[in-house]
mmCIF file of C-alpha atoms and ligand atoms in Angstrom:
data_model
loop_
_atom_site.group_PDB
_atom_site.id
_atom_site.type_symbol
_atom_site.label_atom_id
_atom_site.label_comp_id
_atom_site.label_asym_id
_atom_site.label_seq_id
_atom_site.Cartn_x
_atom_site.Cartn_y
_atom_site.Cartn_z
ATOM 1 C CA UNK S 225 51.606 12.560 130.430
ATOM 2 C CA UNK S 226 53.962 10.248 132.322
ATOM 3 C CA UNK S 227 52.908 6.653 132.681
ATOM 4 C CA UNK S 228 52.263 5.619 136.274
ATOM 5 C CA UNK S 229 52.753 1.837 136.190
ATOM 6 C CA UNK S 230 51.507 1.563 139.781
ATOM 7 C CA UNK S 231 48.058 2.544 138.476
ATOM 8 C CA UNK S 232 48.141 -0.553 136.163
ATOM 9 C CA UNK S 233 46.273 1.404 133.446
ATOM 10 C CA UNK S 234 46.247 -1.572 131.035
ATOM 11 C CA UNK S 235 44.764 -4.012 133.579
ATOM 12 C CA UNK S 236 42.257 -6.292 131.843
ATOM 13 C CA UNK S 237 43.871 -5.767 128.423
ATOM 14 C CA UNK S 238 45.575 -8.594 126.559
ATOM 15 C CA UNK S 239 48.643 -7.917 124.424
ATOM 16 C CA UNK S 240 50.737 -9.948 121.988
ATOM 17 C CA UNK S 241 54.303 -8.870 121.167
ATOM 18 C CA UNK S 242 56.730 -10.428 118.672
ATOM 19 C CA UNK S 243 60.480 -10.016 119.078
ATOM 20 C CA UNK S 244 63.851 -11.095 117.788
ATOM 21 C CA UNK S 245 64.913 -12.667 114.521
ATOM 22 C CA UNK S 246 63.574 -15.831 112.971
ATOM 23 C CA UNK S 247 65.809 -18.736 112.024
ATOM 24 C CA UNK S 248 64.963 -20.406 108.729
ATOM 25 C CA UNK S 249 66.480 -23.860 108.283
ATOM 26 C CA UNK S 250 68.576 -24.881 105.279
ATOM 27 C CA UNK S 251 69.324 -28.396 106.552
ATOM 28 C CA UNK S 252 69.468 -29.944 110.048
ATOM 29 C CA UNK S 253 72.628 -27.991 110.969
ATOM 30 C CA UNK S 254 72.341 -24.699 109.039
ATOM 31 C CA UNK S 255 69.950 -21.779 109.002
ATOM 32 C CA UNK S 256 69.414 -18.249 107.653
ATOM 33 C CA UNK S 257 68.997 -15.525 110.274
ATOM 34 C CA UNK S 258 69.427 -11.773 110.762
ATOM 35 C CA UNK S 259 71.045 -9.419 113.281
ATOM 36 C CA UNK S 260 67.964 -8.553 115.364
ATOM 37 C CA UNK S 261 68.838 -8.573 119.084
ATOM 38 C CA UNK S 262 65.254 -8.722 120.387
ATOM 39 C CA UNK S 263 66.004 -5.843 122.754
ATOM 40 C CA UNK S 264 63.174 -3.602 121.494
ATOM 41 C CA UNK S 265 60.460 -6.259 121.421
ATOM 42 C CA UNK S 266 61.388 -7.629 124.832
ATOM 43 C CA UNK S 267 61.383 -4.097 126.298
ATOM 44 C CA UNK S 268 57.907 -3.473 124.850
ATOM 45 C CA UNK S 269 56.580 -6.713 126.337
ATOM 46 C CA UNK S 270 58.034 -5.707 129.723
ATOM 47 C CA UNK S 271 56.602 -2.163 129.527
ATOM 48 C CA UNK S 272 53.096 -3.374 128.643
ATOM 49 C CA UNK S 273 53.226 -5.944 131.460
ATOM 50 C CA UNK S 274 54.404 -3.246 133.879
ATOM 51 C CA UNK S 275 51.383 -1.175 132.839
ATOM 52 C CA UNK S 276 49.113 -4.066 133.820
ATOM 53 C CA UNK S 277 48.455 -5.844 130.512
ATOM 54 C CA UNK S 278 48.399 -9.621 130.223
ATOM 55 C CA UNK S 279 51.250 -10.099 127.741
ATOM 56 C CA UNK S 280 52.266 -13.004 125.499
ATOM 57 C CA UNK S 281 55.710 -12.571 123.917
ATOM 58 C CA UNK S 282 56.391 -14.709 120.840
ATOM 59 C CA UNK S 283 60.127 -14.549 120.249
ATOM 60 C CA UNK S 284 62.792 -15.956 117.996
ATOM 61 C CA UNK S 285 66.212 -16.897 119.384
ATOM 62 C CA UNK S 286 67.816 -13.995 121.298
ATOM 63 C CA UNK S 287 70.244 -13.464 124.165
ATOM 64 C CA UNK S 288 67.614 -11.539 126.131
ATOM 65 C CA UNK S 289 66.201 -13.047 129.344
ATOM 66 C CA UNK S 290 62.449 -13.707 129.458
ATOM 67 C CA UNK S 291 60.827 -10.521 130.833
ATOM 68 C CA UNK S 292 59.235 -10.935 134.269
ATOM 69 C CA UNK S 293 55.464 -11.284 134.362
ATOM 70 C CA UNK S 294 55.172 -12.153 130.663
ATOM 71 C CA UNK S 295 54.114 -15.451 129.047
ATOM 72 C CA UNK S 296 56.947 -16.264 126.631
ATOM 73 C CA UNK S 297 56.717 -18.604 123.644
ATOM 74 C CA UNK S 298 60.070 -19.433 122.065
ATOM 75 C CA UNK S 299 59.924 -20.193 118.341
ATOM 76 C CA UNK S 300 62.437 -20.366 115.503
ATOM 77 C CA UNK S 301 60.750 -19.901 112.126
ATOM 78 C CA UNK S 302 58.335 -17.312 110.739
ATOM 79 C CA UNK S 303 55.702 -20.007 110.340
ATOM 80 C CA UNK S 304 56.072 -20.947 114.011
ATOM 81 C CA UNK S 305 55.871 -17.261 114.975
ATOM 82 C CA UNK S 306 52.578 -16.869 113.079
ATOM 83 C CA UNK S 307 51.176 -20.005 114.737
ATOM 84 C CA UNK S 308 52.271 -18.720 118.165
ATOM 85 C CA UNK S 309 50.598 -15.365 117.569
ATOM 86 C CA UNK S 310 47.381 -16.979 116.333
ATOM 87 C CA UNK S 311 47.303 -19.255 119.393
ATOM 88 C CA UNK S 312 47.588 -16.182 121.669
ATOM 89 C CA UNK S 313 44.525 -14.469 120.158
ATOM 90 C CA UNK S 314 42.196 -12.863 121.065
ATOM 91 C CA UNK S 315 44.012 -9.750 122.205
ATOM 92 C CA UNK S 316 43.345 -6.019 122.447
ATOM 93 C CA UNK S 317 46.868 -4.946 121.468
ATOM 94 C CA UNK S 318 49.407 -6.500 119.095
ATOM 95 C CA UNK S 319 52.908 -5.103 118.605
ATOM 96 C CA UNK S 320 55.055 -6.717 115.920
ATOM 97 C CA UNK S 321 58.664 -5.878 116.691
ATOM 98 C CA UNK S 322 60.221 -9.072 115.318
ATOM 99 C CA UNK S 323 62.619 -8.973 112.370
ATOM 100 C CA UNK S 324 60.825 -11.774 110.536
ATOM 101 C CA UNK S 325 62.812 -13.355 107.699
ATOM 102 C CA UNK S 326 61.082 -12.324 104.487
ATOM 103 C CA UNK S 327 62.081 -15.564 102.759
ATOM 104 C CA UNK S 328 62.909 -19.119 103.681
ATOM 105 C CA UNK S 329 64.549 -21.941 101.769
ATOM 106 C CA UNK S 330 61.828 -23.562 99.689
ATOM 107 C CA UNK S 331 62.727 -27.114 100.629
ATOM 108 C CA UNK S 332 64.659 -27.821 103.810
ATOM 109 C CA UNK S 333 67.078 -30.693 103.226
ATOM 110 C CA UNK S 334 66.337 -33.671 105.452
ATOM 111 C CA UNK S 335 70.050 -34.452 105.825
ATOM 112 C CA UNK S 336 73.114 -32.235 106.101
ATOM 113 C CA UNK S 337 74.141 -30.973 102.660
ATOM 114 C CA UNK S 338 77.507 -32.533 101.779
ATOM 115 C CA UNK S 339 80.370 -31.539 99.524
ATOM 116 C CA UNK S 340 80.309 -34.275 96.921
ATOM 117 C CA UNK S 341 83.945 -33.864 95.870
ATOM 118 C CA UNK S 342 83.117 -32.493 92.421
ATOM 119 C CA UNK S 343 83.313 -28.857 93.533
ATOM 120 C CA UNK S 344 79.594 -28.372 92.821
ATOM 121 C CA UNK S 345 78.145 -25.520 94.874
ATOM 122 C CA UNK S 346 74.534 -25.796 96.049
ATOM 123 C CA UNK S 347 72.118 -23.001 95.208
ATOM 124 C CA UNK S 348 69.245 -22.186 97.538
ATOM 125 C CA UNK S 349 65.786 -21.727 96.125
ATOM 126 C CA UNK S 350 63.732 -19.365 98.308
ATOM 127 C CA UNK S 351 60.033 -18.855 98.960
ATOM 128 C CA UNK S 352 58.199 -16.052 100.778
ATOM 129 C CA UNK S 353 57.314 -16.356 104.453
ATOM 130 C CA UNK S 354 53.864 -15.475 105.810
ATOM 131 C CA UNK S 355 53.522 -11.795 106.718
ATOM 132 C CA UNK S 356 52.411 -11.927 110.342
ATOM 133 C CA UNK S 357 51.624 -8.208 110.696
ATOM 134 C CA UNK S 358 49.579 -8.154 107.489
ATOM 135 C CA UNK S 359 47.758 -11.370 108.365
ATOM 136 C CA UNK S 360 46.732 -10.133 111.824
ATOM 137 C CA UNK S 361 45.840 -6.648 110.508
ATOM 138 C CA UNK S 362 43.457 -8.295 108.039
ATOM 139 C CA UNK S 363 41.641 -10.515 110.539
ATOM 140 C CA UNK S 364 37.906 -10.068 110.958
ATOM 141 C CA UNK S 365 36.317 -10.517 114.376
ATOM 142 C CA UNK S 366 39.517 -11.531 116.163
ATOM 143 C CA UNK S 367 41.579 -8.539 114.959
ATOM 144 C CA UNK S 368 43.139 -6.772 117.952
ATOM 145 C CA UNK S 369 41.718 -3.256 118.130
ATOM 146 C CA UNK S 370 45.235 -1.732 118.088
ATOM 147 C CA UNK S 371 47.765 -3.316 115.713
ATOM 148 C CA UNK S 372 51.250 -1.779 115.728
ATOM 149 C CA UNK S 373 54.057 -2.624 113.315
ATOM 150 C CA UNK S 374 57.641 -1.550 112.950
ATOM 151 C CA UNK S 375 59.304 -0.409 109.766
ATOM 152 C CA UNK S 376 63.050 -0.731 109.585
ATOM 153 C CA UNK S 377 64.141 1.747 106.918
ATOM 154 C CA UNK S 378 67.492 3.107 105.802
ATOM 155 C CA UNK S 379 66.258 6.061 103.689
ATOM 156 C CA UNK S 380 63.101 8.167 103.175
ATOM 157 C CA UNK S 381 62.033 6.748 106.534
ATOM 158 C CA UNK S 382 58.677 8.502 107.045
ATOM 159 C CA UNK S 383 57.584 8.143 103.410
ATOM 160 C CA UNK S 384 58.408 4.448 103.267
ATOM 161 C CA UNK S 385 56.760 3.802 106.640
ATOM 162 C CA UNK S 386 53.595 5.702 105.702
ATOM 163 C CA UNK S 387 53.316 3.571 102.572
ATOM 164 C CA UNK S 388 54.040 0.447 104.647
ATOM 165 C CA UNK S 389 51.245 1.317 107.129
ATOM 166 C CA UNK S 390 48.737 1.460 104.272
ATOM 167 C CA UNK S 391 50.032 -1.740 102.665
ATOM 168 C CA UNK S 392 49.973 -3.711 105.919
ATOM 169 C CA UNK S 393 46.602 -2.401 107.120
ATOM 170 C CA UNK S 394 47.872 -1.777 110.649
ATOM 171 C CA UNK S 395 46.930 1.141 112.918
ATOM 172 C CA UNK S 396 50.342 2.483 113.860
ATOM 173 C CA UNK S 397 53.856 2.063 112.529
ATOM 174 C CA UNK S 398 56.973 2.803 114.530
ATOM 175 C CA UNK S 399 59.398 3.774 111.802
ATOM 176 C CA UNK S 400 62.918 2.988 112.899
ATOM 177 C CA UNK S 401 65.834 4.661 111.144
ATOM 178 C CA UNK S 402 68.319 1.789 110.766
ATOM 179 C CA UNK S 403 70.745 3.498 108.412
ATOM 180 C CA UNK S 404 74.196 2.215 109.434
ATOM 181 C CA UNK S 405 75.215 5.619 110.853
ATOM 182 C CA UNK S 406 72.523 5.369 113.577
ATOM 183 C CA UNK S 407 73.959 2.087 114.959
ATOM 184 C CA UNK S 408 70.432 0.811 115.645
ATOM 185 C CA UNK S 409 70.837 -2.896 114.968
ATOM 186 C CA UNK S 410 72.101 -4.520 118.141
ATOM 187 C CA UNK S 411 72.706 -1.127 119.729
ATOM 188 C CA UNK S 412 70.960 0.552 122.648
ATOM 189 C CA UNK S 413 69.230 3.514 120.988
ATOM 190 C CA UNK S 414 66.464 3.875 118.406
ATOM 191 C CA UNK S 415 65.459 6.846 116.265
ATOM 192 C CA UNK S 416 61.680 6.530 115.886
ATOM 193 C CA UNK S 417 58.930 8.285 113.956
ATOM 194 C CA UNK S 418 55.398 7.260 114.999
ATOM 195 C CA UNK S 419 53.028 7.017 112.028
ATOM 196 C CA UNK S 420 49.305 6.982 112.843
ATOM 197 C CA UNK S 421 46.152 7.771 110.873
ATOM 198 C CA UNK S 422 46.652 11.391 111.997
ATOM 199 C CA UNK S 423 50.155 11.751 110.521
ATOM 200 C CA UNK S 424 53.679 11.338 111.800
ATOM 201 C CA UNK S 425 55.482 12.492 114.925
ATOM 202 C CA UNK S 426 59.243 12.492 115.450
ATOM 203 C CA UNK S 427 60.560 11.107 118.704
ATOM 204 C CA UNK S 428 63.950 12.143 120.041
ATOM 205 C CA UNK S 429 66.756 9.574 120.004
ATOM 206 C CA UNK S 430 65.802 7.252 122.864
ATOM 207 C CA UNK S 431 67.058 4.035 124.387
ATOM 208 C CA UNK S 432 65.062 0.962 123.463
ATOM 209 C CA UNK S 433 63.666 0.887 127.001
ATOM 210 C CA UNK S 434 62.558 4.516 126.660
ATOM 211 C CA UNK S 435 60.935 3.763 123.287
ATOM 212 C CA UNK S 436 59.057 0.882 124.928
ATOM 213 C CA UNK S 437 57.845 3.087 127.788
ATOM 214 C CA UNK S 438 56.807 5.896 125.420
ATOM 215 C CA UNK S 439 54.887 3.423 123.288
ATOM 216 C CA UNK S 440 53.164 2.004 126.382
ATOM 217 C CA UNK S 441 52.208 5.552 127.400
ATOM 218 C CA UNK S 442 50.758 6.212 123.930
ATOM 219 C CA UNK S 443 48.796 2.957 124.113
ATOM 220 C CA UNK S 444 47.368 3.908 127.512
ATOM 221 C CA UNK S 445 46.329 7.302 126.079
ATOM 222 C CA UNK S 446 44.761 5.563 123.073
ATOM 223 C CA UNK S 447 42.571 3.377 125.267
ATOM 224 C CA UNK S 448 41.613 6.189 127.646
ATOM 225 C CA UNK S 449 40.746 8.685 124.882
HETATM 226 N N1 LIG B 629 56.596 -8.470 109.513
HETATM 227 C C1 LIG B 629 55.879 -9.609 109.822
HETATM 228 N N2 LIG B 629 56.011 -10.722 109.045
HETATM 229 C C2 LIG B 629 56.854 -10.729 107.990
HETATM 230 C C3 LIG B 629 57.604 -9.575 107.670
HETATM 231 C C4 LIG B 629 57.457 -8.446 108.456
HETATM 232 O O1 LIG B 629 55.106 -9.588 110.791
HETATM 233 N N3 LIG B 629 56.962 -11.830 107.252
HETATM 234 C C5 LIG B 629 56.388 -7.262 110.324
HETATM 235 C C6 LIG B 629 57.578 -6.824 111.140
HETATM 236 O O2 LIG B 629 57.566 -7.414 112.417
HETATM 237 C C7 LIG B 629 57.358 -5.325 111.215
HETATM 238 C C8 LIG B 629 56.664 -5.006 109.900
HETATM 239 O O3 LIG B 629 56.117 -6.235 109.437
HETATM 240 O O4 LIG B 629 56.472 -4.977 112.244
HETATM 241 C C9 LIG B 629 57.505 -4.401 108.823
HETATM 242 O O5 LIG B 629 58.654 -5.194 108.596
HETATM 243 P P1 LIG B 629 59.639 -4.769 107.444
HETATM 244 O O6 LIG B 629 60.686 -5.820 107.280
HETATM 245 O O7 LIG B 629 60.054 -3.352 107.674
HETATM 246 O O8 LIG B 629 58.630 -4.760 106.195
HETATM 247 P P2 LIG B 629 58.452 -5.674 104.936
HETATM 248 O O9 LIG B 629 57.009 -5.627 104.546
HETATM 249 O O10 LIG B 629 59.039 -7.023 105.152
HETATM 250 O O11 LIG B 629 59.224 -4.868 103.808
HETATM 251 P P3 LIG B 629 60.821 -4.717 103.481
HETATM 252 O O12 LIG B 629 61.591 -5.670 104.361
HETATM 253 O O13 LIG B 629 60.936 -5.049 102.037
HETATM 254 O O14 LIG B 629 61.113 -3.254 103.764
HETATM 255 CA CA1 LIG B 630 61.189 -7.418 105.824
#
C-alpha cells in the first residue's frame, strides 16, 4: 500500500524522533563524537509529519536543516537527549534513530586540559551513558504504544538485531547493515531489515528518504490494523 500523505493518516498522533550523533565533552573545547549525519532520523521526522503526525525531533549536532512542520530540540549530549525525549512525552510513536554515544568522559574538566611540559599524556576515564531506547521502552503508563529502535550492525545483522530487540524491550528494530562495504555512514542509501514480533523482513537497498517513507507507511498500517 502506498502512503497518501494528503490523507494525513497519522493526524492526531504524536511522535518523537531522535537523530544525529551526540557530543560528549572532555573539557570546554573538546568533545567525543561519531560520524552520524542525522540524515535518516531527520527524514523519518519529515515523513511522519507529512503523514499528519505532530512530531518532536530531538537531535544532536548535524548539518541537516530543521525539517518543515516539525518541533526541533537541539541538544548535544546523551543526557540532554534523554531529557528532551522525556519532556516530549506522552507520544504514540517513538523512533530512535540517533547514534547515541555509548560512553562519556566520567568527569568533564572545568578548564581546558593543558600540556604541562613534562610530556605526560592524559588518560580519559569513561562512564556509560543512559540508554534512551531502553529507558523509554521500559516506561509504564507513558510508554509510547509503538517504540522503534535502530541497530547499526556490521555482521550477523538480523541475529544481532533480533537479540537487540529483546534486550531493549522495543516493538520494532530497523537493522541497518553498516559494514564498510555498504557505505551507509554519511551516505545516501541504507540496507534495512525490519525486525518485529512476527519475524524479520528484508527491504531492498533504499535511499534514506525512501526508508523513512516506507517506515511511515508501515506505521500507518500498524495503527489502522
Ligand atoms: N540507543 C539509545 N541510547 C543509547 C544507545 C543506543 O537510545 N545510549 C538507541 C539507538 O538510537 C538505536 C538503538 O538504541 O535506536 C541501538 O543502538 P546501537 O548502538 O545499535 O545499540 P547498543 O545497545 O548501543 O549496542 P552496541 O553499540 O554495542 O551494538
Ligand atoms: Ca551503541
